[in-house]
JSON list of C-alpha atoms in Angstrom, two decimals:
[
{"chain": "A", "resi": 212, "resn": "UNK", "atom": "CA", "xyz": [25.32, 74.32, 56.21]},
{"chain": "A", "resi": 213, "resn": "UNK", "atom": "CA", "xyz": [27.60, 71.81, 58.18]},
{"chain": "A", "resi": 214, "resn": "UNK", "atom": "CA", "xyz": [26.11, 67.78, 59.15]},
{"chain": "A", "resi": 215, "resn": "UNK", "atom": "CA", "xyz": [25.06, 67.89, 55.18]},
{"chain": "A", "resi": 216, "resn": "UNK", "atom": "CA", "xyz": [26.86, 65.32, 53.05]},
{"chain": "A", "resi": 217, "resn": "UNK", "atom": "CA", "xyz": [27.00, 67.52, 49.11]},
{"chain": "A", "resi": 218, "resn": "UNK", "atom": "CA", "xyz": [24.38, 67.06, 47.12]},
{"chain": "A", "resi": 219, "resn": "UNK", "atom": "CA", "xyz": [26.72, 65.18, 44.43]},
{"chain": "A", "resi": 220, "resn": "UNK", "atom": "CA", "xyz": [28.00, 62.35, 47.15]},
{"chain": "A", "resi": 221, "resn": "UNK", "atom": "CA", "xyz": [24.59, 60.83, 47.38]},
{"chain": "A", "resi": 222, "resn": "UNK", "atom": "CA", "xyz": [23.68, 59.80, 43.94]},
{"chain": "A", "resi": 223, "resn": "UNK", "atom": "CA", "xyz": [26.37, 57.21, 43.65]},
{"chain": "A", "resi": 224, "resn": "UNK", "atom": "CA", "xyz": [24.91, 55.50, 46.69]},
{"chain": "A", "resi": 225, "resn": "UNK", "atom": "CA", "xyz": [20.55, 56.00, 45.50]},
{"chain": "A", "resi": 226, "resn": "UNK", "atom": "CA", "xyz": [22.14, 54.47, 42.13]},
{"chain": "A", "resi": 227, "resn": "UNK", "atom": "CA", "xyz": [23.72, 51.42, 43.35]},
{"chain": "A", "resi": 228, "resn": "UNK", "atom": "CA", "xyz": [20.61, 51.26, 45.88]},
{"chain": "A", "resi": 229, "resn": "UNK", "atom": "CA", "xyz": [18.46, 51.32, 42.59]},
{"chain": "A", "resi": 230, "resn": "UNK", "atom": "CA", "xyz": [20.50, 49.10, 40.86]},
{"chain": "A", "resi": 231, "resn": "UNK", "atom": "CA", "xyz": [20.23, 46.01, 43.05]},
{"chain": "A", "resi": 232, "resn": "UNK", "atom": "CA", "xyz": [16.94, 46.18, 43.64]},
{"chain": "A", "resi": 233, "resn": "UNK", "atom": "CA", "xyz": [16.40, 45.91, 39.69]},
{"chain": "A", "resi": 234, "resn": "UNK", "atom": "CA", "xyz": [19.10, 42.92, 40.41]},
{"chain": "A", "resi": 235, "resn": "UNK", "atom": "CA", "xyz": [16.87, 42.15, 43.06]},
{"chain": "A", "resi": 236, "resn": "UNK", "atom": "CA", "xyz": [13.27, 42.25, 41.59]},
{"chain": "A", "resi": 237, "resn": "UNK", "atom": "CA", "xyz": [12.35, 38.77, 40.00]},
{"chain": "A", "resi": 238, "resn": "UNK", "atom": "CA", "xyz": [8.78, 40.01, 38.71]},
{"chain": "A", "resi": 239, "resn": "UNK", "atom": "CA", "xyz": [8.53, 39.43, 35.19]},
{"chain": "A", "resi": 240, "resn": "UNK", "atom": "CA", "xyz": [11.60, 36.68, 35.01]},
{"chain": "A", "resi": 241, "resn": "UNK", "atom": "CA", "xyz": [8.65, 33.55, 33.63]},
{"chain": "A", "resi": 242, "resn": "UNK", "atom": "CA", "xyz": [7.11, 35.81, 31.25]},
{"chain": "A", "resi": 243, "resn": "UNK", "atom": "CA", "xyz": [10.52, 37.14, 29.52]},
{"chain": "A", "resi": 244, "resn": "UNK", "atom": "CA", "xyz": [11.44, 33.48, 30.07]},
{"chain": "A", "resi": 245, "resn": "UNK", "atom": "CA", "xyz": [7.80, 32.52, 28.20]},
{"chain": "A", "resi": 246, "resn": "UNK", "atom": "CA", "xyz": [8.50, 34.46, 25.23]},
{"chain": "A", "resi": 247, "resn": "UNK", "atom": "CA", "xyz": [12.50, 33.06, 24.65]},
{"chain": "A", "resi": 248, "resn": "UNK", "atom": "CA", "xyz": [10.87, 29.41, 24.72]},
{"chain": "A", "resi": 249, "resn": "UNK", "atom": "CA", "xyz": [7.37, 29.67, 22.85]},
{"chain": "A", "resi": 250, "resn": "UNK", "atom": "CA", "xyz": [8.41, 30.48, 19.41]},
{"chain": "A", "resi": 251, "resn": "UNK", "atom": "CA", "xyz": [10.40, 27.32, 19.76]},
{"chain": "A", "resi": 252, "resn": "UNK", "atom": "CA", "xyz": [7.21, 25.08, 21.97]},
{"chain": "A", "resi": 253, "resn": "UNK", "atom": "CA", "xyz": [5.75, 26.18, 18.71]},
{"chain": "A", "resi": 254, "resn": "UNK", "atom": "CA", "xyz": [7.89, 25.11, 15.88]},
{"chain": "A", "resi": 255, "resn": "UNK", "atom": "CA", "xyz": [8.67, 21.57, 17.27]},
{"chain": "A", "resi": 256, "resn": "UNK", "atom": "CA", "xyz": [4.91, 21.18, 17.93]},
{"chain": "A", "resi": 257, "resn": "UNK", "atom": "CA", "xyz": [4.50, 21.81, 13.85]},
{"chain": "A", "resi": 258, "resn": "UNK", "atom": "CA", "xyz": [7.31, 20.16, 13.03]},
{"chain": "A", "resi": 259, "resn": "UNK", "atom": "CA", "xyz": [6.31, 17.22, 14.89]},
{"chain": "A", "resi": 260, "resn": "UNK", "atom": "CA", "xyz": [2.30, 17.39, 13.30]},
{"chain": "A", "resi": 261, "resn": "UNK", "atom": "CA", "xyz": [3.20, 17.41, 10.38]},
{"chain": "A", "resi": 262, "resn": "UNK", "atom": "CA", "xyz": [6.18, 14.87, 10.51]},
{"chain": "A", "resi": 263, "resn": "UNK", "atom": "CA", "xyz": [3.28, 12.70, 12.11]},
{"chain": "A", "resi": 264, "resn": "UNK", "atom": "CA", "xyz": [0.80, 12.95, 9.13]},
{"chain": "A", "resi": 265, "resn": "UNK", "atom": "CA", "xyz": [3.36, 11.93, 6.74]},
{"chain": "A", "resi": 266, "resn": "UNK", "atom": "CA", "xyz": [5.13, 9.28, 8.71]},
{"chain": "A", "resi": 267, "resn": "UNK", "atom": "CA", "xyz": [0.94, 8.29, 8.27]},
{"chain": "A", "resi": 268, "resn": "UNK", "atom": "CA", "xyz": [0.80, 8.99, 4.88]},
{"chain": "A", "resi": 269, "resn": "UNK", "atom": "CA", "xyz": [3.87, 5.69, 4.27]},
{"chain": "A", "resi": 270, "resn": "UNK", "atom": "CA", "xyz": [1.76, 4.07, 6.29]},
{"chain": "A", "resi": 271, "resn": "UNK", "atom": "CA", "xyz": [-1.32, 4.12, 4.18]},
{"chain": "A", "resi": 272, "resn": "UNK", "atom": "CA", "xyz": [1.56, 4.02, 0.28]},
{"chain": "A", "resi": 273, "resn": "UNK", "atom": "CA", "xyz": [3.03, 0.13, 2.02]},
{"chain": "A", "resi": 274, "resn": "UNK", "atom": "CA", "xyz": [-1.46, -0.38, 2.61]},
{"chain": "A", "resi": 275, "resn": "UNK", "atom": "CA", "xyz": [-1.97, 0.41, -0.78]},
{"chain": "A", "resi": 276, "resn": "UNK", "atom": "CA", "xyz": [0.95, -0.56, -2.58]},
{"chain": "A", "resi": 277, "resn": "UNK", "atom": "CA", "xyz": [0.54, -4.05, -0.60]},
{"chain": "A", "resi": 278, "resn": "UNK", "atom": "CA", "xyz": [-3.39, -4.36, -1.39]},
{"chain": "A", "resi": 279, "resn": "UNK", "atom": "CA", "xyz": [-3.66, -3.86, -5.13]},
{"chain": "A", "resi": 280, "resn": "UNK", "atom": "CA", "xyz": [-0.80, -6.71, -5.48]},
{"chain": "A", "resi": 281, "resn": "UNK", "atom": "CA", "xyz": [-3.20, -9.20, -3.31]},
{"chain": "A", "resi": 282, "resn": "UNK", "atom": "CA", "xyz": [-6.53, -8.18, -5.25]},
{"chain": "A", "resi": 283, "resn": "UNK", "atom": "CA", "xyz": [-4.41, -8.40, -8.75]},
{"chain": "A", "resi": 284, "resn": "UNK", "atom": "CA", "xyz": [-2.89, -11.76, -7.51]},
{"chain": "A", "resi": 285, "resn": "UNK", "atom": "CA", "xyz": [-6.39, -13.04, -6.93]},
{"chain": "A", "resi": 286, "resn": "UNK", "atom": "CA", "xyz": [-7.95, -12.62, -10.49]},
{"chain": "A", "resi": 287, "resn": "UNK", "atom": "CA", "xyz": [-7.11, -15.87, -13.09]},
{"chain": "A", "resi": 288, "resn": "UNK", "atom": "CA", "xyz": [-7.04, -12.19, -16.05]},
{"chain": "A", "resi": 289, "resn": "UNK", "atom": "CA", "xyz": [-7.44, -8.68, -15.66]},
{"chain": "A", "resi": 290, "resn": "UNK", "atom": "CA", "xyz": [-8.27, -5.47, -17.73]},
{"chain": "A", "resi": 291, "resn": "UNK", "atom": "CA", "xyz": [-7.42, -2.19, -17.73]},
{"chain": "A", "resi": 292, "resn": "UNK", "atom": "CA", "xyz": [-11.32, -1.24, -16.81]},
{"chain": "A", "resi": 293, "resn": "UNK", "atom": "CA", "xyz": [-10.23, -3.78, -13.73]},
{"chain": "A", "resi": 294, "resn": "UNK", "atom": "CA", "xyz": [-7.16, -2.12, -12.81]},
{"chain": "A", "resi": 295, "resn": "UNK", "atom": "CA", "xyz": [-8.62, 1.56, -13.24]},
{"chain": "A", "resi": 296, "resn": "UNK", "atom": "CA", "xyz": [-10.56, 0.64, -10.62]},
{"chain": "A", "resi": 297, "resn": "UNK", "atom": "CA", "xyz": [-7.26, 0.46, -7.82]},
{"chain": "A", "resi": 298, "resn": "UNK", "atom": "CA", "xyz": [-6.71, 4.60, -7.67]},
{"chain": "A", "resi": 299, "resn": "UNK", "atom": "CA", "xyz": [-10.16, 3.90, -5.99]},
{"chain": "A", "resi": 300, "resn": "UNK", "atom": "CA", "xyz": [-9.18, 1.36, -3.83]},
{"chain": "A", "resi": 301, "resn": "UNK", "atom": "CA", "xyz": [-6.18, 3.50, -2.69]},
{"chain": "A", "resi": 302, "resn": "UNK", "atom": "CA", "xyz": [-7.96, 6.74, -2.52]},
{"chain": "A", "resi": 303, "resn": "UNK", "atom": "CA", "xyz": [-10.17, 5.35, 0.63]},
{"chain": "A", "resi": 304, "resn": "UNK", "atom": "CA", "xyz": [-7.04, 3.57, 1.91]},
{"chain": "A", "resi": 305, "resn": "UNK", "atom": "CA", "xyz": [-5.53, 6.92, 2.27]},
{"chain": "A", "resi": 306, "resn": "UNK", "atom": "CA", "xyz": [-8.90, 8.40, 4.04]},
{"chain": "A", "resi": 307, "resn": "UNK", "atom": "CA", "xyz": [-9.03, 11.10, 6.18]},
{"chain": "A", "resi": 308, "resn": "UNK", "atom": "CA", "xyz": [-6.62, 12.21, 3.97]},
{"chain": "A", "resi": 309, "resn": "UNK", "atom": "CA", "xyz": [-6.39, 12.87, 0.13]},
{"chain": "A", "resi": 310, "resn": "UNK", "atom": "CA", "xyz": [-2.87, 11.80, -2.00]},
{"chain": "A", "resi": 311, "resn": "UNK", "atom": "CA", "xyz": [-0.91, 14.04, -4.40]},
{"chain": "A", "resi": 312, "resn": "UNK", "atom": "CA", "xyz": [-0.31, 13.05, -7.75]},
{"chain": "A", "resi": 313, "resn": "UNK", "atom": "CA", "xyz": [-1.23, 8.82, -7.06]},
{"chain": "A", "resi": 314, "resn": "UNK", "atom": "CA", "xyz": [0.71, 7.35, -9.46]},
{"chain": "A", "resi": 315, "resn": "UNK", "atom": "CA", "xyz": [-0.35, 3.90, -9.52]},
{"chain": "A", "resi": 316, "resn": "UNK", "atom": "CA", "xyz": [1.37, 1.33, -11.67]},
{"chain": "A", "resi": 317, "resn": "UNK", "atom": "CA", "xyz": [0.76, -2.87, -11.31]},
{"chain": "A", "resi": 318, "resn": "UNK", "atom": "CA", "xyz": [3.07, -5.13, -13.63]},
{"chain": "A", "resi": 319, "resn": "UNK", "atom": "CA", "xyz": [3.09, -8.78, -14.42]},
{"chain": "A", "resi": 320, "resn": "UNK", "atom": "CA", "xyz": [6.15, -10.01, -14.67]},
{"chain": "A", "resi": 321, "resn": "UNK", "atom": "CA", "xyz": [7.28, -13.62, -16.00]},
{"chain": "A", "resi": 322, "resn": "UNK", "atom": "CA", "xyz": [9.98, -15.63, -14.81]},
{"chain": "A", "resi": 323, "resn": "UNK", "atom": "CA", "xyz": [11.34, -17.11, -17.57]},
{"chain": "A", "resi": 324, "resn": "UNK", "atom": "CA", "xyz": [13.30, -20.62, -16.78]},
{"chain": "A", "resi": 325, "resn": "UNK", "atom": "CA", "xyz": [16.63, -19.35, -16.10]},
{"chain": "A", "resi": 326, "resn": "UNK", "atom": "CA", "xyz": [15.54, -17.46, -13.82]},
{"chain": "A", "resi": 327, "resn": "UNK", "atom": "CA", "xyz": [15.33, -13.73, -15.72]},
{"chain": "A", "resi": 328, "resn": "UNK", "atom": "CA", "xyz": [11.85, -11.45, -14.85]},
{"chain": "A", "resi": 329, "resn": "UNK", "atom": "CA", "xyz": [10.65, -9.80, -17.84]},
{"chain": "A", "resi": 330, "resn": "UNK", "atom": "CA", "xyz": [7.39, -7.73, -18.02]},
{"chain": "A", "resi": 331, "resn": "UNK", "atom": "CA", "xyz": [4.62, -9.56, -19.24]},
{"chain": "A", "resi": 332, "resn": "UNK", "atom": "CA", "xyz": [2.29, -7.16, -19.25]},
{"chain": "A", "resi": 333, "resn": "UNK", "atom": "CA", "xyz": [1.93, -3.55, -17.70]},
{"chain": "A", "resi": 334, "resn": "UNK", "atom": "CA", "xyz": [-0.60, -0.89, -16.60]},
{"chain": "A", "resi": 335, "resn": "UNK", "atom": "CA", "xyz": [-0.14, 2.60, -15.28]},
{"chain": "A", "resi": 336, "resn": "UNK", "atom": "CA", "xyz": [-3.00, 5.53, -14.13]},
{"chain": "A", "resi": 337, "resn": "UNK", "atom": "CA", "xyz": [-2.35, 8.86, -14.36]},
{"chain": "A", "resi": 338, "resn": "UNK", "atom": "CA", "xyz": [0.74, 10.87, -16.07]},
{"chain": "A", "resi": 339, "resn": "UNK", "atom": "CA", "xyz": [4.13, 8.78, -17.15]},
{"chain": "A", "resi": 340, "resn": "UNK", "atom": "CA", "xyz": [3.88, 5.49, -19.11]},
{"chain": "A", "resi": 341, "resn": "UNK", "atom": "CA", "xyz": [3.87, 1.53, -17.95]},
{"chain": "A", "resi": 342, "resn": "UNK", "atom": "CA", "xyz": [7.37, -0.22, -18.90]},
{"chain": "A", "resi": 343, "resn": "UNK", "atom": "CA", "xyz": [7.54, -2.08, -22.36]},
{"chain": "A", "resi": 344, "resn": "UNK", "atom": "CA", "xyz": [6.98, -5.78, -23.06]},
{"chain": "A", "resi": 345, "resn": "UNK", "atom": "CA", "xyz": [9.82, -7.82, -22.21]},
{"chain": "A", "resi": 346, "resn": "UNK", "atom": "CA", "xyz": [11.71, -4.73, -20.92]},
{"chain": "A", "resi": 347, "resn": "UNK", "atom": "CA", "xyz": [13.68, -6.56, -18.14]},
{"chain": "A", "resi": 348, "resn": "UNK", "atom": "CA", "xyz": [12.05, -6.73, -13.88]},
{"chain": "A", "resi": 349, "resn": "UNK", "atom": "CA", "xyz": [14.84, -5.62, -10.80]},
{"chain": "A", "resi": 350, "resn": "UNK", "atom": "CA", "xyz": [13.22, -8.56, -8.83]},
{"chain": "A", "resi": 351, "resn": "UNK", "atom": "CA", "xyz": [14.48, -9.29, -5.24]},
{"chain": "A", "resi": 352, "resn": "UNK", "atom": "CA", "xyz": [17.03, -13.06, -6.02]},
{"chain": "A", "resi": 353, "resn": "UNK", "atom": "CA", "xyz": [14.84, -14.44, -3.78]},
{"chain": "A", "resi": 354, "resn": "UNK", "atom": "CA", "xyz": [11.26, -14.56, -5.14]},
{"chain": "A", "resi": 355, "resn": "UNK", "atom": "CA", "xyz": [13.09, -15.24, -8.55]},
{"chain": "A", "resi": 356, "resn": "UNK", "atom": "CA", "xyz": [11.47, -18.80, -9.12]},
{"chain": "A", "resi": 357, "resn": "UNK", "atom": "CA", "xyz": [12.60, -20.24, -12.66]},
{"chain": "A", "resi": 358, "resn": "UNK", "atom": "CA", "xyz": [9.21, -20.22, -14.65]},
{"chain": "A", "resi": 359, "resn": "UNK", "atom": "CA", "xyz": [6.87, -18.63, -12.55]},
{"chain": "A", "resi": 360, "resn": "UNK", "atom": "CA", "xyz": [4.64, -15.49, -12.47]},
{"chain": "A", "resi": 361, "resn": "UNK", "atom": "CA", "xyz": [4.61, -11.97, -10.15]},
{"chain": "A", "resi": 362, "resn": "UNK", "atom": "CA", "xyz": [2.35, -9.16, -9.58]},
{"chain": "A", "resi": 363, "resn": "UNK", "atom": "CA", "xyz": [4.16, -6.34, -8.76]},
{"chain": "A", "resi": 364, "resn": "UNK", "atom": "CA", "xyz": [2.67, -2.73, -7.92]},
{"chain": "A", "resi": 365, "resn": "UNK", "atom": "CA", "xyz": [3.95, 0.82, -7.08]},
{"chain": "A", "resi": 366, "resn": "UNK", "atom": "CA", "xyz": [2.46, 3.17, -5.34]},
{"chain": "A", "resi": 367, "resn": "UNK", "atom": "CA", "xyz": [4.01, 6.87, -5.39]},
{"chain": "A", "resi": 368, "resn": "UNK", "atom": "CA", "xyz": [3.13, 10.19, -3.98]},
{"chain": "A", "resi": 369, "resn": "UNK", "atom": "CA", "xyz": [3.49, 13.25, -3.26]},
{"chain": "A", "resi": 370, "resn": "UNK", "atom": "CA", "xyz": [3.64, 15.16, 0.33]},
{"chain": "A", "resi": 371, "resn": "UNK", "atom": "CA", "xyz": [3.31, 18.42, 0.87]},
{"chain": "A", "resi": 372, "resn": "UNK", "atom": "CA", "xyz": [5.56, 18.61, 4.01]},
{"chain": "A", "resi": 373, "resn": "UNK", "atom": "CA", "xyz": [5.53, 21.58, 6.35]},
{"chain": "A", "resi": 374, "resn": "UNK", "atom": "CA", "xyz": [9.62, 22.72, 7.23]},
{"chain": "A", "resi": 375, "resn": "UNK", "atom": "CA", "xyz": [8.84, 25.35, 9.95]},
{"chain": "A", "resi": 376, "resn": "UNK", "atom": "CA", "xyz": [11.33, 25.34, 12.44]},
{"chain": "A", "resi": 377, "resn": "UNK", "atom": "CA", "xyz": [12.05, 29.05, 13.02]},
{"chain": "A", "resi": 378, "resn": "UNK", "atom": "CA", "xyz": [15.50, 30.87, 11.79]},
{"chain": "A", "resi": 379, "resn": "UNK", "atom": "CA", "xyz": [16.69, 27.16, 11.91]},
{"chain": "A", "resi": 380, "resn": "UNK", "atom": "CA", "xyz": [15.29, 26.63, 7.95]},
{"chain": "A", "resi": 381, "resn": "UNK", "atom": "CA", "xyz": [13.32, 28.24, 5.79]},
{"chain": "A", "resi": 382, "resn": "UNK", "atom": "CA", "xyz": [10.03, 27.76, 6.21]},
{"chain": "A", "resi": 383, "resn": "UNK", "atom": "CA", "xyz": [7.81, 26.51, 3.31]},
{"chain": "A", "resi": 384, "resn": "UNK", "atom": "CA", "xyz": [6.47, 23.13, 1.66]},
{"chain": "A", "resi": 385, "resn": "UNK", "atom": "CA", "xyz": [8.50, 20.55, 0.41]},
{"chain": "A", "resi": 386, "resn": "UNK", "atom": "CA", "xyz": [7.46, 17.32, -1.88]},
{"chain": "A", "resi": 387, "resn": "UNK", "atom": "CA", "xyz": [8.59, 14.74, -0.36]},
{"chain": "A", "resi": 388, "resn": "UNK", "atom": "CA", "xyz": [7.97, 11.15, -3.14]},
{"chain": "A", "resi": 389, "resn": "UNK", "atom": "CA", "xyz": [7.36, 8.54, -0.66]},
{"chain": "A", "resi": 390, "resn": "UNK", "atom": "CA", "xyz": [6.72, 5.39, -2.91]},
{"chain": "A", "resi": 391, "resn": "UNK", "atom": "CA", "xyz": [6.33, 1.71, -1.73]},
{"chain": "A", "resi": 392, "resn": "UNK", "atom": "CA", "xyz": [6.52, -1.39, -4.15]},
{"chain": "A", "resi": 393, "resn": "UNK", "atom": "CA", "xyz": [5.86, -5.24, -3.57]},
{"chain": "A", "resi": 394, "resn": "UNK", "atom": "CA", "xyz": [5.72, -8.42, -5.64]},
{"chain": "A", "resi": 395, "resn": "UNK", "atom": "CA", "xyz": [3.41, -11.15, -5.09]},
{"chain": "A", "resi": 396, "resn": "UNK", "atom": "CA", "xyz": [2.16, -14.85, -6.85]},
{"chain": "A", "resi": 397, "resn": "UNK", "atom": "CA", "xyz": [-0.06, -15.56, -8.36]},
{"chain": "A", "resi": 398, "resn": "UNK", "atom": "CA", "xyz": [-2.91, -17.65, -6.39]},
{"chain": "A", "resi": 399, "resn": "UNK", "atom": "CA", "xyz": [-4.60, -19.56, -9.37]},
{"chain": "A", "resi": 400, "resn": "UNK", "atom": "CA", "xyz": [-2.55, -21.09, -12.57]},
{"chain": "A", "resi": 401, "resn": "UNK", "atom": "CA", "xyz": [0.69, -20.19, -13.83]},
{"chain": "A", "resi": 402, "resn": "UNK", "atom": "CA", "xyz": [0.05, -16.48, -14.90]},
{"chain": "A", "resi": 403, "resn": "UNK", "atom": "CA", "xyz": [-2.89, -13.60, -14.69]},
{"chain": "A", "resi": 404, "resn": "UNK", "atom": "CA", "xyz": [-3.22, -12.51, -17.72]},
{"chain": "A", "resi": 405, "resn": "UNK", "atom": "CA", "xyz": [-4.15, -8.59, -19.25]},
{"chain": "A", "resi": 406, "resn": "UNK", "atom": "CA", "xyz": [-7.26, -8.83, -22.18]},
{"chain": "A", "resi": 407, "resn": "UNK", "atom": "CA", "xyz": [-5.73, -5.42, -22.83]},
{"chain": "A", "resi": 408, "resn": "UNK", "atom": "CA", "xyz": [-2.76, -3.81, -21.38]},
{"chain": "A", "resi": 409, "resn": "UNK", "atom": "CA", "xyz": [0.62, -2.68, -23.56]}
]
Protein backbone atom coordinates (compact mmCIF):
# COMPACT_ATOMS: atom_id res chain seq x y z
CA UNK A 1 0.00 0.00 0.00
CA UNK A 2 1.17 3.47 -0.77
CA UNK A 3 2.00 5.86 2.08
CA UNK A 4 3.29 3.14 4.43
CA UNK A 5 7.01 2.73 5.06
CA UNK A 6 8.46 -0.72 4.94
CA UNK A 7 8.87 -2.41 8.39
CA UNK A 8 12.68 -2.44 8.07
CA UNK A 9 12.78 1.39 7.94
CA UNK A 10 10.68 1.79 11.16
CA UNK A 11 12.91 -0.38 13.36
CA UNK A 12 16.06 1.81 13.44
CA UNK A 13 14.05 4.83 14.53
CA UNK A 14 12.30 2.85 17.29
CA UNK A 15 15.63 1.45 18.48
CA UNK A 16 17.24 4.92 18.59
CA UNK A 17 14.31 6.31 20.55
CA UNK A 18 14.51 3.48 23.07
CA UNK A 19 18.29 3.97 23.36
CA UNK A 20 17.85 7.71 23.96
CA UNK A 21 15.25 7.01 26.64
CA UNK A 22 17.54 4.47 28.29
CA UNK A 23 20.46 6.93 28.36
CA UNK A 24 18.26 9.75 29.69
CA UNK A 25 16.72 7.53 32.42
CA UNK A 26 18.42 8.29 35.78
CA UNK A 27 16.35 5.98 37.97
CA UNK A 28 18.54 3.62 40.01
CA UNK A 29 21.78 5.59 39.54
CA UNK A 30 22.05 6.21 43.29
CA UNK A 31 21.65 2.51 44.04
CA UNK A 32 24.38 1.60 41.55
CA UNK A 33 26.76 4.23 42.96
CA UNK A 34 26.08 3.01 46.50
CA UNK A 35 26.75 -0.59 45.46
CA UNK A 36 30.10 0.49 44.02
CA UNK A 37 31.19 2.67 46.97
CA UNK A 38 29.74 0.69 49.93
CA UNK A 39 32.48 -2.03 50.05
CA UNK A 40 35.23 0.61 50.07
CA UNK A 41 33.51 2.62 52.82
CA UNK A 42 32.96 -0.54 54.89
CA UNK A 43 36.64 -1.51 54.47
CA UNK A 44 37.78 1.96 55.54
CA UNK A 45 35.48 1.90 58.57
CA UNK A 46 36.66 -1.52 59.80
CA UNK A 47 40.33 -0.69 59.21
CA UNK A 48 39.98 2.67 61.00
CA UNK A 49 38.29 0.94 63.93
CA UNK A 50 41.08 -1.66 64.17
CA UNK A 51 43.79 1.02 63.99
CA UNK A 52 42.06 2.97 66.75
CA UNK A 53 42.12 -0.10 68.99
CA UNK A 54 45.80 -0.62 68.11
CA UNK A 55 46.67 2.95 69.14
CA UNK A 56 44.70 2.51 72.36
CA UNK A 57 46.61 -0.69 73.18
CA UNK A 58 49.88 1.10 72.41
CA UNK A 59 48.99 3.88 74.88
CA UNK A 60 48.26 1.26 77.54
CA UNK A 61 51.61 -0.44 76.90
CA UNK A 62 53.36 2.90 77.45
CA UNK A 63 51.33 3.63 80.59
CA UNK A 64 52.04 0.14 81.97
CA UNK A 65 55.81 0.37 81.46
CA UNK A 66 55.85 3.85 83.01
CA UNK A 67 53.77 2.85 86.05
CA UNK A 68 55.76 -0.34 86.73
CA UNK A 69 59.10 1.49 86.63
CA UNK A 70 57.70 4.24 88.86
CA UNK A 71 56.36 1.81 91.48
CA UNK A 72 59.52 -0.30 91.65
CA UNK A 73 61.69 2.85 91.88
CA UNK A 74 59.83 3.82 95.09
CA UNK A 75 60.99 0.67 96.92
CA UNK A 76 64.17 0.26 98.95
CA UNK A 77 64.27 -3.44 98.02
CA UNK A 78 62.05 -5.89 96.14
CA UNK A 79 61.59 -9.62 95.75
CA UNK A 80 60.08 -11.91 93.11
CA UNK A 81 56.74 -12.06 94.96
CA UNK A 82 56.42 -8.27 94.69
CA UNK A 83 57.53 -8.23 91.05
CA UNK A 84 55.05 -11.01 90.22
CA UNK A 85 52.20 -8.59 91.02
CA UNK A 86 53.18 -6.33 88.12
CA UNK A 87 51.37 -8.38 85.41
CA UNK A 88 48.14 -7.91 87.42
CA UNK A 89 48.82 -4.18 87.55
CA UNK A 90 49.39 -4.08 83.78
CA UNK A 91 46.22 -6.12 83.16
CA UNK A 92 44.20 -3.56 85.15
CA UNK A 93 45.66 -0.75 83.02
CA UNK A 94 44.67 -2.61 79.84
CA UNK A 95 40.98 -2.86 80.81
CA UNK A 96 38.72 -3.22 78.79
CA UNK A 97 41.26 -4.99 76.56
CA UNK A 98 42.93 -8.29 77.34
CA UNK A 99 46.60 -8.17 76.29
CA UNK A 100 47.92 -11.12 74.27
CA UNK A 101 51.17 -12.69 75.48
CA UNK A 102 51.90 -9.92 77.99
CA UNK A 103 55.64 -9.90 78.67
CA UNK A 104 57.15 -7.80 81.46
CA UNK A 105 60.84 -7.53 82.22
CA UNK A 106 62.11 -5.48 85.17
CA UNK A 107 65.81 -4.86 85.61
CA UNK A 108 67.94 -3.14 88.22
CA UNK A 109 70.78 -1.31 86.47
CA UNK A 110 73.96 -0.23 88.21
CA UNK A 111 75.99 2.51 86.57
CA UNK A 112 79.61 2.30 87.68
CA UNK A 113 82.06 5.15 88.31
CA UNK A 114 82.98 5.21 84.61
CA UNK A 115 79.34 5.54 83.51
CA UNK A 116 79.01 1.95 82.29
CA UNK A 117 75.53 0.46 82.92
CA UNK A 118 75.38 -3.23 83.90
CA UNK A 119 72.62 -5.53 85.14
CA UNK A 120 72.46 -5.79 88.95
CA UNK A 121 69.41 -8.07 88.88
CA UNK A 122 66.62 -8.93 86.45
CA UNK A 123 63.16 -10.53 86.53
CA UNK A 124 60.77 -11.56 83.78
CA UNK A 125 57.29 -13.09 83.72
CA UNK A 126 56.13 -15.74 81.27
CA UNK A 127 58.36 -17.01 78.49
CA UNK A 128 61.90 -15.86 77.99
CA UNK A 129 64.73 -15.32 80.41
CA UNK A 130 65.79 -12.30 82.44
CA UNK A 131 69.06 -10.57 81.64
CA UNK A 132 72.22 -12.12 82.99
CA UNK A 133 73.71 -10.35 86.01
CA UNK A 134 76.72 -8.29 84.96
CA UNK A 135 75.69 -7.99 81.31
CA UNK A 136 75.77 -4.53 79.69
CA UNK A 137 72.56 -2.50 79.30
CA UNK A 138 71.70 0.03 76.62
CA UNK A 139 70.91 3.20 78.59
CA UNK A 140 70.37 6.68 77.08
CA UNK A 141 73.48 8.86 77.37
CA UNK A 142 71.71 11.51 79.44
CA UNK A 143 70.89 8.93 82.12
CA UNK A 144 74.42 7.55 82.47
CA UNK A 145 75.23 9.33 85.68
CA UNK A 146 78.31 7.79 87.30
CA UNK A 147 77.75 5.73 90.46
CA UNK A 148 73.96 5.73 90.17
CA UNK A 149 71.16 3.20 89.91
CA UNK A 150 68.22 2.84 87.50
CA UNK A 151 65.12 0.69 87.19
CA UNK A 152 64.34 -0.42 83.67
CA UNK A 153 60.87 -1.76 82.87
CA UNK A 154 59.94 -3.30 79.53
CA UNK A 155 56.41 -4.22 78.51
CA UNK A 156 55.60 -6.11 75.31
CA UNK A 157 52.28 -7.37 73.95
CA UNK A 158 51.42 -9.04 70.67
CA UNK A 159 48.35 -7.31 69.27
CA UNK A 160 46.10 -8.94 66.66
CA UNK A 161 45.33 -6.35 63.98
CA UNK A 162 42.64 -7.08 61.40
CA UNK A 163 43.62 -5.57 58.06
CA UNK A 164 40.43 -5.39 56.01
CA UNK A 165 40.87 -3.70 52.65
CA UNK A 166 38.78 -5.69 50.25
CA UNK A 167 40.71 -6.52 47.10
CA UNK A 168 43.78 -4.44 48.07
CA UNK A 169 45.48 -6.52 50.77
CA UNK A 170 44.73 -9.99 52.12
CA UNK A 171 42.06 -9.87 54.80
CA UNK A 172 43.57 -11.57 57.83
CA UNK A 173 44.73 -11.08 61.39
CA UNK A 174 48.28 -9.80 61.62
CA UNK A 175 50.09 -10.13 64.92
CA UNK A 176 52.18 -7.04 65.60
CA UNK A 177 54.43 -6.58 68.64
CA UNK A 178 53.88 -3.40 70.64
CA UNK A 179 56.58 -2.68 73.20
CA UNK A 180 57.84 0.15 75.39
CA UNK A 181 60.58 0.64 77.95
CA UNK A 182 61.14 3.19 80.72
CA UNK A 183 64.05 4.08 82.96
CA UNK A 184 63.52 5.53 86.45
CA UNK A 185 66.03 6.50 89.13
CA UNK A 186 65.56 5.06 92.60
CA UNK A 187 63.66 7.36 94.97
CA UNK A 188 65.48 6.43 98.19
CA UNK A 189 69.01 5.37 98.99
CA UNK A 190 71.76 4.50 96.55
CA UNK A 191 70.24 1.40 94.94
CA UNK A 192 67.33 -1.04 94.96
CA UNK A 193 68.16 -4.65 95.72
CA UNK A 194 66.17 -7.75 94.79
CA UNK A 195 66.53 -10.34 97.52
CA UNK A 196 65.77 -13.42 95.41
CA UNK A 197 66.16 -12.33 91.76
CA UNK A 198 68.63 -13.87 89.38
